[in-house]
Coordinates of C-alpha atoms in Angstrom, one line a residue:
X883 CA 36.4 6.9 22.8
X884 CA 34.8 5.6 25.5
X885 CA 31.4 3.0 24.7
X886 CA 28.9 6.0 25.9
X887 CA 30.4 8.5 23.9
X888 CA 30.5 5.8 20.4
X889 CA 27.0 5.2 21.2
X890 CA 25.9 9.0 21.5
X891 CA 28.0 9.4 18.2
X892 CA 26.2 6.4 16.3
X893 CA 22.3 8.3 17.6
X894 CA 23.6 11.4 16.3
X895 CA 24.2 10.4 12.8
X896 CA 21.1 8.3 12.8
X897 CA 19.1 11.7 14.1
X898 CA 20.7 13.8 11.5
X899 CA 20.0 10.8 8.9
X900 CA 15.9 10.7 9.5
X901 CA 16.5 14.8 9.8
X902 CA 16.2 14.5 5.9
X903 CA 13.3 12.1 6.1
X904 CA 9.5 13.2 5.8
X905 CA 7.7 13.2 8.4
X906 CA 5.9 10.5 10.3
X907 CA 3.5 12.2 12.7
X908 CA 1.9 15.4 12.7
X909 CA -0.5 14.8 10.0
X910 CA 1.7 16.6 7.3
X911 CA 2.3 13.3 5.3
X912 CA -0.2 12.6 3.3
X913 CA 1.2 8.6 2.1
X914 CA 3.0 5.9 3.7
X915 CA 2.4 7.0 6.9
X916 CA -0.5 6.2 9.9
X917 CA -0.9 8.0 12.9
X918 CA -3.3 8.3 15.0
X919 CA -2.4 11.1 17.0
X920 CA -2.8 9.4 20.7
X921 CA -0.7 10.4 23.3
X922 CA 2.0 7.1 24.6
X923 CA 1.0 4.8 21.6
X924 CA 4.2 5.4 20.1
X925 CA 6.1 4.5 23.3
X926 CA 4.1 1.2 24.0
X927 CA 4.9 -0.2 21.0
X928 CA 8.0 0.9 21.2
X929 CA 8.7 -1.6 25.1
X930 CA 6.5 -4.3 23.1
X931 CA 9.0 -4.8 19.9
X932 CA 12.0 -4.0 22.6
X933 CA 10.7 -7.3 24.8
X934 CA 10.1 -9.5 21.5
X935 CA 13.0 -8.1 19.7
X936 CA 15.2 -11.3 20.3
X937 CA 12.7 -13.8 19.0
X938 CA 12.0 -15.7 15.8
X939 CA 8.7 -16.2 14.4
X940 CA 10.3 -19.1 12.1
X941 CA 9.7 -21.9 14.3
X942 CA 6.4 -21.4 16.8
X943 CA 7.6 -24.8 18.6
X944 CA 10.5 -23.1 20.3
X945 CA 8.6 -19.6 20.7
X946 CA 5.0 -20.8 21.7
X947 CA 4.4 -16.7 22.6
X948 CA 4.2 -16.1 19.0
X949 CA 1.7 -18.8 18.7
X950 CA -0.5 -16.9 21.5
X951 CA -0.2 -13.9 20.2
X952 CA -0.7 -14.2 16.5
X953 CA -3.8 -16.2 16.9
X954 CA -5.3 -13.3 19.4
X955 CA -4.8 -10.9 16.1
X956 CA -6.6 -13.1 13.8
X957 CA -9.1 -14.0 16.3
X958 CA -10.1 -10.5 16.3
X959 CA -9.5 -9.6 12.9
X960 CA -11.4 -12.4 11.5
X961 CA -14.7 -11.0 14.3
X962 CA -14.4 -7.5 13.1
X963 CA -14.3 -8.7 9.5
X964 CA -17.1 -11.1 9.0
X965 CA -15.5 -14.6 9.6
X966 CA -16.6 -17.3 11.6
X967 CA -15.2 -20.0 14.1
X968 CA -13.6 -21.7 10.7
X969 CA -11.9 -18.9 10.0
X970 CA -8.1 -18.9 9.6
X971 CA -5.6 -16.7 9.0
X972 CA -1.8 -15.6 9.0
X973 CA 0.1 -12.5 10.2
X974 CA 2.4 -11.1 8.0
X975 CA 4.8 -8.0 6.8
X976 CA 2.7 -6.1 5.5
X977 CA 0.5 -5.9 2.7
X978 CA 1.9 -6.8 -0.6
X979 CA 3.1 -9.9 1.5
X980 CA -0.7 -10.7 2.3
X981 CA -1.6 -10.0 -1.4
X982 CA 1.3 -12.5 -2.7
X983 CA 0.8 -15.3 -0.6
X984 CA -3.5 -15.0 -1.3
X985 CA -2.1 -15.0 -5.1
X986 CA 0.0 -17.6 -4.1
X987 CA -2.9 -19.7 -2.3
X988 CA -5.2 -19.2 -5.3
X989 CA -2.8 -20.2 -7.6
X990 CA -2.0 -23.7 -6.0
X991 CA -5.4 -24.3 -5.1
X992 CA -6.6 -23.8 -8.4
X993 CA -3.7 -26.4 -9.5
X994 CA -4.6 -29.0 -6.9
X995 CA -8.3 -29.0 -7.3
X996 CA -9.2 -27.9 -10.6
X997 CA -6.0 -28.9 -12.4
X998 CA -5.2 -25.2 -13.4
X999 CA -2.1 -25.1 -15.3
X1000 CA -1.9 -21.8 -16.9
X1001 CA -3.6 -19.5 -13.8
X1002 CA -5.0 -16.3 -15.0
X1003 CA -5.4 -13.8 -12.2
X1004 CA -8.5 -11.3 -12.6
X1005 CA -8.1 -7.5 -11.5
X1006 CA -9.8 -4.7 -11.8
X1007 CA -7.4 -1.9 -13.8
X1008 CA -7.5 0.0 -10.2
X1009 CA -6.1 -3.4 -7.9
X1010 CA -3.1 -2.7 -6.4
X1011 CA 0.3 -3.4 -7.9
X1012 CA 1.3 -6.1 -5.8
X1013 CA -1.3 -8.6 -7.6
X1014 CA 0.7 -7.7 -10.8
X1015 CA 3.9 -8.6 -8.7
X1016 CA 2.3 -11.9 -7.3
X1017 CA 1.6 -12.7 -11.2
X1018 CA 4.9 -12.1 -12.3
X1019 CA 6.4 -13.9 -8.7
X1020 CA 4.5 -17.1 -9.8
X1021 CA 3.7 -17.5 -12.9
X1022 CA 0.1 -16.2 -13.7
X1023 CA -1.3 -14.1 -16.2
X1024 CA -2.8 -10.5 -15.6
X1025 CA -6.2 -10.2 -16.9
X1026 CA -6.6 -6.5 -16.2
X1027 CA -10.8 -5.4 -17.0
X1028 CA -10.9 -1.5 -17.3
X1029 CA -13.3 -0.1 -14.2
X1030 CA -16.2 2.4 -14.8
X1031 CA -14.9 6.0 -15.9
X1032 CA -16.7 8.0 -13.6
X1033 CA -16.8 6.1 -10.6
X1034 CA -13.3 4.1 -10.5
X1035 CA -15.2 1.4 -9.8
X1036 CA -15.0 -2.1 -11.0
X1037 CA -18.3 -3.4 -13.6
X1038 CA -19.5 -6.7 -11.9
X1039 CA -20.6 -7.8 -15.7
X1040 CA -17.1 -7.2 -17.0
X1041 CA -15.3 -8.8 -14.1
X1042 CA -17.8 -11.6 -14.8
X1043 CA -17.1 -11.9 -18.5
X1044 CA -13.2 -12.2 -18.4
X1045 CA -13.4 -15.2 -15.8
X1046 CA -12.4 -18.5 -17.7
X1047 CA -11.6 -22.0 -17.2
X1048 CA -8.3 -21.2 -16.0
X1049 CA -9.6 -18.2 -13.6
X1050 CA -7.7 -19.2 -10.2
X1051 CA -8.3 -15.8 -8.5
X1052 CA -10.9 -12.5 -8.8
X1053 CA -9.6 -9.3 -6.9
X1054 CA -12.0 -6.7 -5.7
X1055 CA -10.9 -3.4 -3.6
X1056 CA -12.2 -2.2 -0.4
X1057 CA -11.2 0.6 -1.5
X1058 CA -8.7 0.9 -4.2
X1059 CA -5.7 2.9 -3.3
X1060 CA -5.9 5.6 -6.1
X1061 CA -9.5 7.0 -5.8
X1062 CA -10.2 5.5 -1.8
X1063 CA -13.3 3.5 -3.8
X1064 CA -14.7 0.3 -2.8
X1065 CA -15.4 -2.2 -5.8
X1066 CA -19.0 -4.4 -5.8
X1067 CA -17.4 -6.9 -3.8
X1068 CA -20.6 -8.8 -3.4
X1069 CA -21.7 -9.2 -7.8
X1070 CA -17.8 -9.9 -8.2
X1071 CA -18.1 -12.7 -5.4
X1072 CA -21.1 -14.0 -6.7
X1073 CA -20.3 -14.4 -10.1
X1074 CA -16.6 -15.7 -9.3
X1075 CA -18.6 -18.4 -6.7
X1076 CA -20.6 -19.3 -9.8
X1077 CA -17.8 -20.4 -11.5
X1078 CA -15.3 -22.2 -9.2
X1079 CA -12.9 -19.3 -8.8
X1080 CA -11.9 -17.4 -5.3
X1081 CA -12.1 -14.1 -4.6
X1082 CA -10.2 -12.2 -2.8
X1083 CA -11.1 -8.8 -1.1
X1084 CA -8.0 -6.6 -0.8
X1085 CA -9.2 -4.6 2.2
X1086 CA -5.2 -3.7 3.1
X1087 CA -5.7 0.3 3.6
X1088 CA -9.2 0.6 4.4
X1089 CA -10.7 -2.5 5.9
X1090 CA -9.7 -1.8 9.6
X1091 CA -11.1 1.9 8.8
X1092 CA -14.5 0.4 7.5
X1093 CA -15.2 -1.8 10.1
X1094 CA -15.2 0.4 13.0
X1095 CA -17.0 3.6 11.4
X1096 CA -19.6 4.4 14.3
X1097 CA -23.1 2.9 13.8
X1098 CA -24.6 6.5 13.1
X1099 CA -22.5 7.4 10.0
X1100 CA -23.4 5.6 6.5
X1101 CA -22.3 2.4 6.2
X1102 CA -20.0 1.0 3.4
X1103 CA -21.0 -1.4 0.6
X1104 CA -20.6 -4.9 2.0
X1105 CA -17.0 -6.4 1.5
X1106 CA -15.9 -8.6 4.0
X1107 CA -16.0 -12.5 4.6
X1108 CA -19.8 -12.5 5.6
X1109 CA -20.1 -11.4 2.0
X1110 CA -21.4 -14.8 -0.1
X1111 CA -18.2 -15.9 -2.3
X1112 CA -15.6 -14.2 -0.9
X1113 CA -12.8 -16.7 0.8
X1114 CA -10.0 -14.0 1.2
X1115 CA -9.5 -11.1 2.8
X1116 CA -6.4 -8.7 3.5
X1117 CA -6.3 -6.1 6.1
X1118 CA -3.2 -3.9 7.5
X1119 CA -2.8 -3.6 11.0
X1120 CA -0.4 -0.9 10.2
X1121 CA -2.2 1.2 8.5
X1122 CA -5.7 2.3 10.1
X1123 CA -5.2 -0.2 13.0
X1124 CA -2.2 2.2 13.8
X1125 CA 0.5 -0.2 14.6
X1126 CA 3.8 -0.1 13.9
X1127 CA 5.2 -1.2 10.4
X1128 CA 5.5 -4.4 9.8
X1129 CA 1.6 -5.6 10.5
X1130 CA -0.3 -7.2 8.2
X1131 CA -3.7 -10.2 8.5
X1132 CA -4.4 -12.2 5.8
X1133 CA -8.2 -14.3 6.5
X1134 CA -8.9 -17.1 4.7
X1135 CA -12.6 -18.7 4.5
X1136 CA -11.1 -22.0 6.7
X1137 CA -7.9 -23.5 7.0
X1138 CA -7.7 -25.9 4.4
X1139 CA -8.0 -23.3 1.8
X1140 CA -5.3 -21.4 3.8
X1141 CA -2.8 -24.6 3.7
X1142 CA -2.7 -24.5 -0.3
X1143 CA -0.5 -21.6 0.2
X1144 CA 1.8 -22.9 3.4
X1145 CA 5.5 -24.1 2.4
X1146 CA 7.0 -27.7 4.3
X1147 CA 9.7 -29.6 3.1
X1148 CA 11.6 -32.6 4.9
X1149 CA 13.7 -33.0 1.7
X1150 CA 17.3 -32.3 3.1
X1151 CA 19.4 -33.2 5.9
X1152 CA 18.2 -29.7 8.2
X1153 CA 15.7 -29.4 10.2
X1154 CA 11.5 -29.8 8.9
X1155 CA 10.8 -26.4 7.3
X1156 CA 7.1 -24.9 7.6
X1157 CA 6.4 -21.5 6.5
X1158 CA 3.0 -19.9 6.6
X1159 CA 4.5 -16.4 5.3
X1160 CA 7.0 -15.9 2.5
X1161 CA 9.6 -15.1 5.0
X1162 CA 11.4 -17.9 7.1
X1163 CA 13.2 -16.3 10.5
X1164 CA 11.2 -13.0 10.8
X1165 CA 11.4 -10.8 13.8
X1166 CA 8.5 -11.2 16.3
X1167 CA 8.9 -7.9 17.6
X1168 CA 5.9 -6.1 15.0
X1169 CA 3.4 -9.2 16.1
X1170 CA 4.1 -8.2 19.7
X1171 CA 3.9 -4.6 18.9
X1172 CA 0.5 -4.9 17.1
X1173 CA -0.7 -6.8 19.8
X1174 CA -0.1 -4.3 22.4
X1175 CA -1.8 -1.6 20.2
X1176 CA -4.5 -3.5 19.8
X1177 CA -4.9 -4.1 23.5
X1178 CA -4.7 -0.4 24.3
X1179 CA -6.9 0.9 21.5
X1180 CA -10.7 -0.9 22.2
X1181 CA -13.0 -1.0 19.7
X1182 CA -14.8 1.6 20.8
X1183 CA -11.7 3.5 20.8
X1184 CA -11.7 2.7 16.7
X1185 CA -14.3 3.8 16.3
X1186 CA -13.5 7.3 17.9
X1187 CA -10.5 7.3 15.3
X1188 CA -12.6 6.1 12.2
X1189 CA -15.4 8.9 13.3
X1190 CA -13.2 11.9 13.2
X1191 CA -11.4 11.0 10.1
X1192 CA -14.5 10.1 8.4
X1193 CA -15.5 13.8 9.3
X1194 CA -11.9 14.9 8.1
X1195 CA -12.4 13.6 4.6
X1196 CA -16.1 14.9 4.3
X1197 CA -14.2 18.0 5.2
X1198 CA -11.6 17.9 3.1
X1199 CA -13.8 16.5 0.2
X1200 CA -15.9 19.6 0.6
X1201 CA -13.3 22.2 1.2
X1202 CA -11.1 20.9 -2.0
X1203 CA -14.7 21.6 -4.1
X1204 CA -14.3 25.2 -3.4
X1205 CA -11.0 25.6 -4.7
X1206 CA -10.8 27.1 -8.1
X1207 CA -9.1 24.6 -10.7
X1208 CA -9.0 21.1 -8.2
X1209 CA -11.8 18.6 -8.4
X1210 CA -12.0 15.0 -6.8
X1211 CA -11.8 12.0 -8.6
X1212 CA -14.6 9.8 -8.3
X1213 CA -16.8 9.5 -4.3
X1214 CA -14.0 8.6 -1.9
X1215 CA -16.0 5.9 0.4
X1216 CA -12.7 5.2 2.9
X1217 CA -10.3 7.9 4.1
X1218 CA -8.7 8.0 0.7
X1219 CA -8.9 11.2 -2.1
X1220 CA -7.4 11.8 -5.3
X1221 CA -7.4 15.4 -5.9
X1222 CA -6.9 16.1 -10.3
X1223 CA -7.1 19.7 -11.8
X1224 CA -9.6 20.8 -14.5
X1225 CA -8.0 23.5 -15.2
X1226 CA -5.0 23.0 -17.6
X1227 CA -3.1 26.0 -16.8
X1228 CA -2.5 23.7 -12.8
X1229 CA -0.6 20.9 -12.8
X1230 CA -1.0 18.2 -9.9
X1231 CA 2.9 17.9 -10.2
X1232 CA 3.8 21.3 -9.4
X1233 CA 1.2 21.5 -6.9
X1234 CA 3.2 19.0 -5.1
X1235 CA 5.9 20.6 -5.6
X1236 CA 4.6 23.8 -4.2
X1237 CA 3.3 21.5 -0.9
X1238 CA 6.1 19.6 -0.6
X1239 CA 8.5 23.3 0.1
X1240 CA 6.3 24.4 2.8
X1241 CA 6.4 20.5 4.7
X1242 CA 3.5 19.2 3.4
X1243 CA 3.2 15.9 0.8
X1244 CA 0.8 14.9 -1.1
X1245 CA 1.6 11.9 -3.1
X1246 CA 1.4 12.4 -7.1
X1247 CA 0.0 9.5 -9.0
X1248 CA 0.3 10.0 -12.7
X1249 CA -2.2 9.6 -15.4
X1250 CA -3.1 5.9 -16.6
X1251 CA -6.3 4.9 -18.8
X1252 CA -8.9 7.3 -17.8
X1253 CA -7.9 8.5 -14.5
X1254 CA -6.0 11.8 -15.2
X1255 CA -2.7 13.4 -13.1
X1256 CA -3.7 13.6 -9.3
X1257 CA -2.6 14.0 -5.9
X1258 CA -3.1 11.3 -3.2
X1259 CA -4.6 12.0 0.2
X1260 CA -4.1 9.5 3.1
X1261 CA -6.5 10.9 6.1
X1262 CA -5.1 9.4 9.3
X1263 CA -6.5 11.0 12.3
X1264 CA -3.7 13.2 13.1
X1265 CA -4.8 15.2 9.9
X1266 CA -8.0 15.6 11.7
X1267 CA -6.7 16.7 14.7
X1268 CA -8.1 20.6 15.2
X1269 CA -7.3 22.9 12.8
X1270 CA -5.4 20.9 10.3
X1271 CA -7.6 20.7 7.9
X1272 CA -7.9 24.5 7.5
X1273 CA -4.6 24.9 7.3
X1274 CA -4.4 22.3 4.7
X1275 CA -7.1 23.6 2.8
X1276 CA -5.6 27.0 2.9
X1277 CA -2.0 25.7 2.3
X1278 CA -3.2 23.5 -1.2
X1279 CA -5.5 26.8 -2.3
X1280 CA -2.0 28.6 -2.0
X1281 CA 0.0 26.4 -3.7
X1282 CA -2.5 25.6 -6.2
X1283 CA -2.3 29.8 -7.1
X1284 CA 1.7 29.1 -7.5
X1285 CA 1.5 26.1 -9.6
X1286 CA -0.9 28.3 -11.9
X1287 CA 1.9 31.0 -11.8
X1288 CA 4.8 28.5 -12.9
X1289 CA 2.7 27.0 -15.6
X1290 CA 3.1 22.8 -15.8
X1291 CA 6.0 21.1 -16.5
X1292 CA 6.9 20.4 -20.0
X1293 CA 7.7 17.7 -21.7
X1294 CA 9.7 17.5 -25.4
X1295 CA 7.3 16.0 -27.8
X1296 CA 10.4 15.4 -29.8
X1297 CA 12.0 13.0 -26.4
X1298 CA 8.5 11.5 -26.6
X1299 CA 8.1 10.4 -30.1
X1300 CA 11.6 8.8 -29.8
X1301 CA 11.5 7.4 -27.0
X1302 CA 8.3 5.6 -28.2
X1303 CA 10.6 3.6 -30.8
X1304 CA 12.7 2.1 -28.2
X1305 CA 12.4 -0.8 -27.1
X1306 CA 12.6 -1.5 -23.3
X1307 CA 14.4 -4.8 -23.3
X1308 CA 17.5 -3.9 -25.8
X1309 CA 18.2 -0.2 -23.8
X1310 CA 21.8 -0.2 -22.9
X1311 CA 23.5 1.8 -20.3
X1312 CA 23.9 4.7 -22.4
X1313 CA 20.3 4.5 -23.9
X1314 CA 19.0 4.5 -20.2
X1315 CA 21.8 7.2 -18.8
X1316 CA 20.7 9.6 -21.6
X1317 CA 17.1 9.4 -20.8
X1318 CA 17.5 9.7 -17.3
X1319 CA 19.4 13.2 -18.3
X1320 CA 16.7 14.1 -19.7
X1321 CA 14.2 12.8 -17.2
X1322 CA 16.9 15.2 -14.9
X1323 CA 18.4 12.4 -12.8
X1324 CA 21.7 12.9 -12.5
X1325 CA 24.4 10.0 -13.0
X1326 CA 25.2 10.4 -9.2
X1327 CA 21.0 9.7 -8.6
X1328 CA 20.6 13.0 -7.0
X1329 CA 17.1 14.3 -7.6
X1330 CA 15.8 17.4 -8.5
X1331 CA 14.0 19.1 -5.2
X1332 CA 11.3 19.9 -7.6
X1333 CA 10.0 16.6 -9.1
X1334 CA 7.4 17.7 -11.6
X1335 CA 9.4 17.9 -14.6
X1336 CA 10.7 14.1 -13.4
X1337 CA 7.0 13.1 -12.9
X1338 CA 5.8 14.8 -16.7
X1339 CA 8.5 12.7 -18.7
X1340 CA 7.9 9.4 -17.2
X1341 CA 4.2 10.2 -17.4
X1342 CA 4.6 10.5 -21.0
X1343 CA 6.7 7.7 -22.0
X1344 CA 5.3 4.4 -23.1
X1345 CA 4.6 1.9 -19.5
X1346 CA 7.0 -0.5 -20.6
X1347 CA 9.7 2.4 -20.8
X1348 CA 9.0 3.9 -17.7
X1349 CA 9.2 0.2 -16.2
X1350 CA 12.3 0.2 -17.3
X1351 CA 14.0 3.1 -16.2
X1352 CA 12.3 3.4 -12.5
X1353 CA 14.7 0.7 -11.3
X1354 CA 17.7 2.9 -13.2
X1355 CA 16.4 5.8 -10.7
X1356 CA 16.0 3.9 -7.5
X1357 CA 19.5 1.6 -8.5
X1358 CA 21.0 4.8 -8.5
X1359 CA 20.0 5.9 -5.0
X1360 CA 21.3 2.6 -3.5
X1361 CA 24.7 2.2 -5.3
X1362 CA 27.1 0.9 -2.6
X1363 CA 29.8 3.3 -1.4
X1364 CA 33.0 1.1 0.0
X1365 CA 35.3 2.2 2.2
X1366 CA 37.3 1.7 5.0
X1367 CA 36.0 -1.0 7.2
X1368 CA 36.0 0.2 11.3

């Protein structure tokens, strides 16, 4: 086999790979993926990772292009989001990797000038997971303070109240990711201020979104660094900024707050290691992709996008009202809705389920503390391209009459009550293959094409026990396969 027909051979099997995939444009996938419809984007991204593929971001002395072009992100970045010629900031992964290393930042900052030994981190129930990761990562506690029941949003006075001595970071949302509602950044900043402690605004999926929403629309609750007291702010460049993956800015109020979370050591016989990012080598090619999005797409160009999705969620908002047995949780503020049921004979699960056959997903989030069952709706501004949103509309209305057809999933009250008197940390591998039968994973981690039932029973087990068997489901799905080498 000649080189040209291995290499056609190696593309087909990676084609009929992503065949199985979701997905990623067209406006049909409702989670995890950004597009903004424009015509070429795709394919200028595509020449700008090709011509930085070969180059490591680890050490900016030997690549001085990464240098250039990382500080041009932030430069902007930090403009669009209220800093200031002391601004700093760092380009990163992605999100969780801004939230760590601002978790990370608080957390030694907090130990260096306050003499914090035992951090506590402060979130609203709604922040996003990877502030509980962070805590676990580096040793702080989680002080979770339950947000308003109605509006998702976090109380300033509560937020206020659980802040201590050892406080080293407050979290607000702009918005959070499971309702698309932005917290009272500016009482939650003040009140951390008053104390000592940062605050940091996790502005990841919305804050690119927020800032560019045309100058006639209403404008969002203030949230960014112009905001008194806040010294932190994350925004994804992949997400609303429409860059590839891989594209994340983390701001900091000024540099020497941003050092506190930089790594250096000169304590071994290699070369002087500094990190700014939890990575070391990393790829330059999604800094150099980012880049050339963010040439080609002007501001006024944003705030095209952020206009018609804006008008797509309004839409959608509206449109999901009229449909007998859905209602929306909370006032989405970004280009996020949750969509629960209050009816109970429709079941948020099987609606999904319903969507998900006909090549449409909505992402199910299952009930915690007050907010019930729901399905997740990321509005990029494909979704608003014309006449998608009334063929989503129509598509949920239909599957939401299917879902009341099937009836919910069920779950064994008997499973339930015994699996309540397990405890997470002494399962063993029969303990955890039995409930994952029953969960209907299989041992091979096949699962079901319809994941309702999947979704009920891990919705219904204690937290801790779910924690515990979500990593049996997804270990499953990557257990190696050996073979044959070449």
């Amino acid at each position: 086999m000649s080189d040209q027909e291995l290499d056609r051979e190696i593309i087909d099997r990676l084609t009929a790979l992503r065949s199985q995939d979701l997905p990623v444009r067209g406006g049909r996938t409702m989670a995890y993926v950004y597009d903004s419809g424009l015509d070429g984007l795709d394919e200028l991204a595509e020449r700008a990772q090709a011509t930085f593929a070969g180059v490591n971001g680890l050490d900016m002395t030997a690549f001085p292009s990464v240098v250039a072009l990382e500080n041009d992100i932030v430069g902007r970045a930090a403009r669009l989001l209220g800093g200031d010629d002391t601004t700093a900031g760092t380009f990163t992964s992605g999100g969780t990797e801004s939230c760590l290393l601002a978790v990370l930042t608080a957390r030694e900052h907090a130990r260096r000038t306050r003499g914090v030994t035992e951090p506590e981190l402060v979130l609203p129930a709604t922040a996003h997971a990877a502030f509980r990761k962070a805590a676990a990562l580096f040793g702080l506690t989680v002080v979770p303070v339950p947000v308003d029941p109605v509006t998702f949003r976090a109380r300033p006075r509560a937020m206020a109240d659980a802040l201590t001595d050892r406080t080293a970071l407050v979290v607000a949302s702009a918005p959070s990711y499971a309702h698309g509602v932005i917290d009272p950044v500016a009482p939650v900043a003040a009140a951390a201020a008053a104390r000592g402690v940062l605050c940091h605004v996790d502005a990841c999926i919305g804050g690119w979104y927020l800032a560019h929403l045309p100058p006639a629309l209403p404008r969002p609750p203030a949230f960014d660094l112009a905001v008194p007291g806040v010294t932190s702010l994350s925004v994804d460049l992949h997400k609303y900024a429409y860059t590839p993956k891989g594209a994340s800015v983390l701001l900091f109020r000024d540099a020497e707050l941003r050092r506190h979370g930089w790594f250096a050591d000169a304590s071994w016989p290699g070369y002087p290691v500094v990190n700014a990012t939890l990575q070391g080598t990393k790829s330059a090619a999604p800094l150099a992709a980012a880049w050339a999005v963010l040439q080609r797409i002007t501001p006024a160009g944003y705030g095209e996008l952020s206009g018609r999705v804006h008008e797509a969620v309004q839409a959608l908002v509206g449109g999901i009202g009229r449909i007998d047995g859905l209602r929306v949780l909370g006032t989405p503020e970004a280009a996020l809705i949750a969509v629960a049921s209050d009816d109970p004979g429709v079941d948020p699960f099987v609606v999904a389920d319903e969507l998900r056959m006909r090549g449409w997903f909505l992402q199910p989030q299952p009930a915690f503390g007050g907010s019930p069952a729901n399905l997740h709706l990321t509005v990029t501004a494909a979704v608003a391209s014309p006449g998608r949103i009334a063929l989503l509309l129509e598509e949920l209305g239909g599957a939401v009459g299917r879902a009341r057809d099937l009836g919910p999933a069920t779950v064994d009250e008997g499973l339930v009550d015994l699996a309540g008197a397990l405890d997470p940390e002494k399962l063993g591998p029969e303990e955890v293959a039995l409930a994952l039968r029953l969960a209907g994973v299989s041992a091979d981690g096949a699962l079901p094409q319809r994941m309702a039932p999947v979704l009920a029973v891990l919705q219904a087990l204690p937290s801790r026990l779910t924690e515990r068997l979500l990593p049996e489901v997804i270990g499953r799905l990557f257990r190696a396969r050996t073979g044959p080498y070449g």
